Coordinates of C-alpha atoms and ligand atoms in Angstrom, one line a residue:
X1 CA 0.0 0.0 0.0
X2 CA 1.6 3.3 -1.0
X3 CA 2.4 5.7 1.8
X4 CA 1.7 3.0 4.4
X5 CA 4.1 1.9 7.0
X6 CA 4.1 0.6 10.6
X7 CA 6.7 2.3 12.7
X8 CA 7.5 0.2 15.7
X9 CA 9.0 1.4 19.0
X10 CA 9.5 5.1 18.4
X11 CA 9.3 7.9 20.9
X12 CA 7.2 10.9 19.9
X13 CA 9.0 14.1 21.0
X14 CA 11.4 11.9 23.0
X15 CA 8.5 10.7 25.2
X16 CA 7.4 7.1 25.9
X17 CA 7.7 4.4 23.2
X18 CA 4.8 3.7 20.9
X19 CA 4.0 2.3 17.5
X20 CA 2.8 4.6 14.7
X21 CA 0.6 3.2 11.9
X22 CA 0.7 5.3 8.7
X23 CA -1.9 4.8 6.1
X24 CA -2.0 6.6 2.7
X25 CA 0.5 9.2 3.9
X26 CA -1.3 10.0 7.1
X27 CA -0.8 9.0 10.7
X28 CA -3.7 6.6 11.2
X29 CA -3.0 5.3 14.8
X30 CA -0.5 5.9 17.5
X31 CA -0.5 3.3 20.3
X32 CA 1.8 0.5 21.5
X33 CA 1.7 -3.0 20.1
X34 CA -0.1 -2.4 16.9
X35 CA -0.7 -5.2 14.4
X36 CA 0.6 -4.5 10.9
X37 CA -2.3 -4.8 8.4
X38 CA -1.6 -7.1 5.5
X39 CA 0.9 -5.8 3.0
X40 CA 2.1 -2.9 5.2
X41 CA 5.9 -2.7 5.7
X42 CA 7.3 -2.6 9.2
X43 CA 10.2 -0.3 10.2
X44 CA 11.8 -1.0 13.6
X45 CA 12.4 2.4 15.2
X46 CA 14.7 0.9 17.8
X47 CA 13.6 3.4 20.4
X48 CA 14.5 6.4 18.2
X49 CA 13.0 9.9 18.9
X50 CA 10.4 10.8 16.3
X51 CA 9.5 14.4 15.5
X52 CA 7.5 16.0 12.7
X53 CA 9.5 17.0 9.6
X54 CA 11.9 19.9 9.9
X55 CA 10.7 23.1 8.3
X56 CA 13.2 25.1 6.3
X57 CA 11.3 28.3 6.2
X58 CA 13.8 30.6 4.6
X59 CA 16.4 29.6 2.0
X60 CA 17.5 30.5 -1.6
X61 CA 17.4 27.2 -3.6
X62 CA 18.2 29.0 -6.9
X63 CA 21.6 30.3 -5.9
X64 CA 23.5 27.6 -4.0
X65 CA 26.9 26.6 -5.4
X66 CA 26.4 23.1 -4.0
X67 CA 28.5 20.6 -6.1
X68 CA 30.2 23.3 -8.1
X69 CA 34.0 24.1 -7.8
X70 CA 34.9 26.0 -4.7
X71 CA 34.1 29.7 -5.1
X72 CA 36.8 32.1 -3.9
X73 CA 34.8 34.9 -2.2
X74 CA 36.4 38.3 -2.7
X75 CA 33.2 40.2 -2.6
X76 CA 32.9 43.7 -1.1
X77 CA 31.4 44.5 2.3
X78 CA 28.2 46.2 1.3
X79 CA 24.8 44.5 0.6
X80 CA 24.8 46.0 -2.9
X81 CA 28.3 44.5 -3.6
X82 CA 26.9 41.1 -2.9
X83 CA 23.7 41.7 -4.9
X84 CA 25.6 43.0 -8.0
X85 CA 28.4 40.5 -7.8
X86 CA 25.9 37.6 -7.8
X87 CA 23.7 38.9 -10.6
X88 CA 26.7 39.8 -12.8
X89 CA 28.4 36.4 -12.3
X90 CA 25.5 34.0 -12.3
X91 CA 25.8 32.8 -15.9
X92 CA 29.7 32.7 -15.8
X93 CA 29.6 30.6 -12.6
X94 CA 27.0 28.3 -14.2
X95 CA 24.6 28.7 -11.3
X96 CA 21.7 26.9 -13.1
X97 CA 18.7 27.3 -10.8
X98 CA 17.1 24.0 -11.8
X99 CA 20.2 22.0 -11.2
X100 CA 21.3 23.9 -8.1
X101 CA 17.9 23.8 -6.5
X102 CA 17.6 20.1 -7.1
X103 CA 21.0 19.6 -5.3
X104 CA 20.1 21.6 -2.3
X105 CA 16.6 20.0 -2.1
X106 CA 18.1 16.5 -1.9
X107 CA 20.6 17.7 0.7
X108 CA 17.8 19.3 2.7
X109 CA 15.7 16.2 2.6
X110 CA 18.7 14.1 3.8
X111 CA 19.0 16.3 6.9
X112 CA 15.3 15.9 7.7
X113 CA 13.5 18.9 6.1
X114 CA 10.1 18.0 4.7
X115 CA 9.0 21.5 3.8
X116 CA 11.0 24.4 2.2
X117 CA 10.1 28.0 1.6
X118 CA 12.5 29.4 -1.0
X119 CA 13.0 33.0 -2.0
X120 CA 13.9 33.0 -5.7
X121 CA 15.5 35.9 -7.6
X122 CA 13.5 37.8 -10.1
X123 CA 15.5 40.5 -11.9
X124 CA 15.8 42.2 -15.3
X125 CA 19.0 40.4 -16.2
X126 CA 17.7 36.9 -15.7
X127 CA 13.9 37.4 -15.8
X128 CA 12.1 34.3 -14.5
X129 CA 15.1 31.9 -15.1
X130 CA 15.3 31.2 -11.3
X131 CA 11.6 30.8 -10.8
X132 CA 11.2 28.4 -13.7
X133 CA 14.2 26.4 -12.5
X134 CA 13.0 26.1 -8.9
X135 CA 9.5 25.2 -10.2
X136 CA 10.9 22.3 -12.1
X137 CA 12.6 21.1 -8.9
X138 CA 9.3 21.7 -6.9
X139 CA 7.5 19.4 -9.3
X140 CA 10.2 16.8 -9.8
X141 CA 11.0 16.4 -6.1
X142 CA 7.5 16.6 -4.7
X143 CA 7.9 13.0 -3.4
X144 CA 10.6 14.0 -0.9
X145 CA 9.9 17.7 -0.1
X146 CA 7.1 20.3 -0.4
X147 CA 8.6 23.5 -1.8
X148 CA 6.9 26.9 -1.8
X149 CA 8.3 29.8 -3.8
X150 CA 8.7 33.4 -2.9
X151 CA 9.2 35.7 -5.9
X152 CA 12.1 37.8 -4.7
X153 CA 13.3 41.1 -6.1
X154 CA 16.9 40.6 -4.9
X155 CA 18.3 43.4 -7.0
X156 CA 15.7 45.9 -5.9
X157 CA 12.3 46.6 -7.3
X158 CA 12.0 50.3 -8.2
X159 CA 15.7 51.0 -8.8
X160 CA 15.6 48.6 -11.7
X161 CA 12.6 49.4 -13.9
X162 CA 10.9 46.4 -15.3
X163 CA 11.3 44.3 -12.2
X164 CA 7.8 44.9 -10.9
X165 CA 6.3 43.6 -14.2
X166 CA 8.5 40.5 -13.9
X167 CA 7.3 40.0 -10.3
X168 CA 3.7 40.1 -11.5
X169 CA 4.6 37.5 -14.2
X170 CA 6.3 35.3 -11.5
X171 CA 3.1 35.4 -9.4
X172 CA 1.0 34.6 -12.4
X173 CA 3.4 31.7 -13.2
X174 CA 2.5 30.1 -9.8
X175 CA 4.8 31.6 -7.1
X176 CA 3.0 31.2 -3.7
X177 CA 4.3 34.3 -2.0
X178 CA 5.3 37.8 -2.8
X179 CA 8.8 38.9 -1.7
X180 CA 10.4 42.2 -0.9
X181 CA 13.6 43.7 0.2
X182 CA 14.9 46.6 2.4
X183 CA 12.5 49.4 1.2
X184 CA 14.8 52.2 2.5
X185 CA 18.3 50.8 2.1
X186 CA 18.0 49.2 -1.4
X187 CA 15.1 51.0 -3.2
X188 CA 15.5 54.2 -1.2
X189 CA 11.7 54.6 -1.6
X190 CA 10.0 52.9 1.4
X191 CA 6.5 54.0 0.4
X192 CA 6.9 53.1 -3.2
X193 CA 8.5 49.7 -2.5
X194 CA 5.9 48.7 0.1
X195 CA 2.9 49.9 -1.9
X196 CA 4.2 47.9 -4.9
X197 CA 4.8 44.6 -3.0
X198 CA 1.5 44.9 -1.0
X199 CA -0.2 45.7 -4.3
X200 CA 1.1 42.4 -5.7
X201 CA -0.3 40.6 -2.7
X202 CA -3.7 42.2 -3.2
X203 CA -3.8 41.5 -6.9
X204 CA -2.8 37.9 -6.6
X205 CA -4.4 37.2 -3.2
X206 CA -1.1 35.9 -1.8
X207 CA 0.9 36.5 1.4
X208 CA 4.1 38.6 1.8
X209 CA 7.5 37.6 3.0
X210 CA 9.9 40.5 3.0
X211 CA 13.6 40.6 3.7
X212 CA 14.3 43.4 6.2
X213 CA 18.1 43.7 7.0
X214 CA 17.8 47.4 7.8
X215 CA 19.2 48.1 11.3
X216 CA 18.0 50.1 14.2
X217 CA 15.8 53.2 13.6
X218 CA 15.7 52.7 9.8
X219 CA 14.5 49.1 10.1
X220 CA 12.0 50.1 12.8
X221 CA 10.6 52.7 10.5
X222 CA 10.2 50.2 7.6
X223 CA 8.6 47.7 10.0
X224 CA 6.2 50.4 11.1
X225 CA 5.2 51.0 7.5
X226 CA 4.8 47.2 7.0
X227 CA 2.6 47.1 10.1
X228 CA 0.5 50.0 8.9
X229 CA -0.2 48.4 5.5
X230 CA -0.9 44.9 7.0
X231 CA -3.6 46.5 9.1
X232 CA -5.0 48.8 6.4
X233 CA -5.2 46.0 3.8
X234 CA -6.6 43.4 6.2
X235 CA -3.6 41.1 5.8
X236 CA -3.5 40.0 9.4
X237 CA -1.7 36.6 9.6
X238 CA -0.4 36.9 6.0
X239 CA 2.9 38.7 6.4
X240 CA 6.4 37.5 7.4
X241 CA 9.3 39.8 8.1
X242 CA 12.6 37.9 7.5
X243 CA 15.7 38.8 9.5
X244 CA 14.2 41.9 11.2
X245 CA 17.6 42.8 12.6
X246 CA 16.1 46.0 13.9
X247 CA 14.3 43.9 16.6
X248 CA 17.7 43.1 18.0
X249 CA 18.3 46.7 18.9
X250 CA 18.8 46.9 22.7
X251 CA 16.2 49.7 23.1
X252 CA 12.9 48.8 24.6
X253 CA 11.4 52.1 23.6
X254 CA 12.0 51.3 20.0
X255 CA 11.2 47.6 19.8
X256 CA 8.5 47.0 22.5
X257 CA 5.7 48.8 20.6
X258 CA 6.7 47.0 17.4
X259 CA 6.5 43.6 19.0
X260 CA 3.1 44.4 20.4
X261 CA 1.9 45.3 16.9
X262 CA 3.4 42.2 15.4
X263 CA 1.5 40.1 17.9
X264 CA -1.7 42.0 17.3
X265 CA -1.5 41.7 13.5
X266 CA -0.1 38.1 13.6
X267 CA 3.0 39.2 11.6
X268 CA 5.6 36.4 11.7
X269 CA 9.3 36.8 12.1
X270 CA 12.0 34.7 10.5
X271 CA 15.4 34.6 12.1
X272 CA 18.5 32.6 11.2
X273 CA 19.9 33.5 14.6
X274 CA 23.0 35.1 12.9
X275 CA 26.1 35.1 15.0
X276 CA 27.4 38.4 13.6
X277 CA 24.3 40.7 13.5
X278 CA 21.7 41.9 16.0
X279 CA 18.9 39.5 16.0
X280 CA 15.3 39.2 17.4
X281 CA 15.1 37.5 20.8
X282 CA 13.2 34.3 20.0
X283 CA 11.8 33.6 23.5
X284 CA 10.6 37.1 23.9
X285 CA 8.7 37.0 20.5
X286 CA 7.2 33.6 21.3
X287 CA 6.1 34.8 24.7
X288 CA 4.5 37.8 23.1
X289 CA 2.5 35.5 20.8
X290 CA 4.5 36.2 17.6
X291 CA 4.9 33.3 15.2
X292 CA 8.7 32.6 14.7
X293 CA 10.3 30.5 12.0
X294 CA 13.9 29.9 10.9
X295 CA 15.9 28.9 7.9
X296 CA 19.4 28.3 6.5
X297 CA 19.1 31.4 4.3
X298 CA 21.7 31.1 1.5
X299 CA 23.7 27.9 1.5
X300 CA 27.2 27.9 0.0
X301 CA 26.6 30.8 -2.4
X302 CA 28.4 33.9 -3.6
X303 CA 27.1 35.6 -0.5
X304 CA 28.9 33.3 2.0
X305 CA 30.5 29.9 2.2
X306 CA 28.5 28.4 5.1
X307 CA 25.6 26.1 5.4
X308 CA 24.6 22.4 5.1
X309 CA 20.8 22.7 5.2
X310 CA 20.6 21.1 8.6
X311 CA 17.6 22.6 10.5
X312 CA 18.6 20.5 13.6
X313 CA 21.9 22.5 13.6
X314 CA 19.9 25.7 13.1
X315 CA 18.0 24.8 16.3
X316 CA 21.4 24.7 18.0
X317 CA 22.3 28.1 16.5
X318 CA 19.1 29.5 17.8
X319 CA 20.0 28.2 21.2
X320 CA 23.5 29.6 21.1
X321 CA 22.4 33.0 19.8
X322 CA 19.7 33.3 22.5
X323 CA 21.7 31.9 25.3
X324 CA 19.4 28.9 25.7
X325 CA 20.9 26.4 28.2
X326 CA 18.0 24.6 29.8
X327 CA 16.5 21.6 28.1
X328 CA 13.1 23.4 27.8
X329 CA 14.9 26.3 26.1
X330 CA 16.7 24.1 23.6
X331 CA 13.3 22.6 22.8
X332 CA 12.0 26.1 21.9
X333 CA 14.8 26.3 19.3
X334 CA 13.6 23.0 17.8
X335 CA 10.0 24.2 17.9
X336 CA 11.0 27.2 15.8
X337 CA 12.4 24.7 13.2
X338 CA 9.3 22.4 13.3
X339 CA 5.9 23.4 14.7
X340 CA 6.4 27.2 14.7
X341 CA 7.8 27.1 11.2
X342 CA 4.8 25.1 10.1
X343 CA 2.5 27.7 11.5
X344 CA 4.3 30.4 9.5
X345 CA 4.2 28.3 6.3
X346 CA 0.6 27.4 7.1
X347 CA 1.3 23.8 6.5
X348 CA -2.0 21.8 6.7
X349 CA -2.2 18.7 8.9
X350 CA 1.3 19.2 10.3
X351 CA 2.3 17.4 13.5
X352 CA 2.5 14.2 15.4
X353 CA -1.1 13.2 16.1
X354 CA -3.5 10.8 14.5
X355 CA -4.7 12.4 11.3
X356 CA -1.5 14.4 10.7
X357 CA 0.5 14.0 7.5
X358 CA 3.2 11.4 7.9
X359 CA 6.2 13.7 7.4
X360 CA 8.5 12.6 10.1
X361 CA 12.2 12.4 11.2
X362 CA 13.6 9.6 13.4
X363 CA 16.6 10.7 15.4
X364 CA 18.9 8.8 17.8
X365 CA 19.1 10.2 21.3
X366 CA 17.7 10.2 24.8
X367 CA 16.1 13.6 24.8
X368 CA 15.4 16.4 22.3
X369 CA 18.1 18.5 23.8
X370 CA 20.6 15.7 23.3
X371 CA 19.4 15.2 19.7
X372 CA 20.0 18.9 19.0
X373 CA 23.5 19.0 20.4
X374 CA 24.7 15.7 18.9
X375 CA 23.1 16.3 15.5
X376 CA 23.6 12.7 14.5
X377 CA 23.8 12.0 10.8
X378 CA 21.9 8.7 11.6
X379 CA 18.5 10.0 10.6
X380 CA 15.5 8.4 8.9
X381 CA 13.3 10.8 7.0
X382 CA 9.7 10.0 6.1
X383 CA 7.7 12.0 3.6
X384 CA 4.0 11.1 3.2
X385 CA 4.5 7.8 4.8
X386 CA 7.5 6.7 2.7
X387 CA 11.1 6.5 3.9
X388 CA 13.0 9.0 1.7
X389 CA 16.3 9.1 3.4
X390 CA 18.2 6.8 5.7
X391 CA 21.6 7.5 7.4
X392 CA 22.6 10.1 4.9
X393 CA 21.4 8.3 1.7
X394 CA 18.4 9.7 -0.2
X395 CA 16.1 7.8 -2.4
X396 CA 16.6 10.6 -4.9
X397 CA 19.7 11.9 -6.6
X398 CA 20.3 15.4 -8.1
X399 CA 21.9 16.1 -11.5
Ligands
ZN401 ZN1 17.3 35.4 2.4

């Protein structure tokens, strides 16, 4: 029976052992000592921890250099240096979005991600090359990962005329989310930029996920404009602000009112928990009722050499960045990479209960905290009830 499996002796969220019967890609029953129905394969969990699939809620599948020769990074320090360098060298470096996104997708699945939100560049040099490439991967690898695509004006929207029209085409072509970028710092026209991206959301009936690197007062100003438009356009629960470095400013007078509004309008925050930038305080946001997700952001691209697509490692980074030490705090970091990320991506039937989709990861370890710090490569990844990766080997290959 496709998508059917009996998982024996697994421990949901590192709790007590049980069996999980999966039928047609869904968790049908969770109770000890289940009998396998005829024709259903049995997988011995051996007491492994089982958690719902990891959620990679912010990456850039189109631009990874995974599998290409080592890229010697000599790029300038400014954001625009990185933006221009990438756009100008994309073809020369052979960063084919279809191939590269397939490579990162397989890697991501190996590490336990079952859902990916990818921002994909839309610009006047390359048009929809990126979007079309990642759409091919989205379709071809649907059996191992669900991918949603954010049309992303990486090179700016208004400073490069023609980009807005391409963004509109990208949405028509089937992107799920409208992207945006630093309304002040890149486009130097916060009102113009935000009216344009919110306009796309309205026209296509889609959510917004905007990159906001702007620091301190400038970022807070942009965020305030985002809040204003979210409220005015009735987009409560349909906006994500990625990075939001401004929320890492140690000034309660600046950030407290913003956090209150984020909670009220259910605006989500994505943080990679960066080691070198101010970053939003994860526990503070969650306690305020703000949805928080995380992601690898760019993996081995012309922006930076780091990344392995491991969201369990990302949970550790969240812990380190937020000074989480207690087991319950480490679990919060993992929540951001699982259940909280699923809330931001609005994944239906996500979780570890009867009726949920059977997107699961089996991990060795005694407790969730231990699983996070050891980050064992011995993982079993299940997508829609089928084992798609085992101990670092995927059922799929990439070109
Ligand atoms: Zn990004």
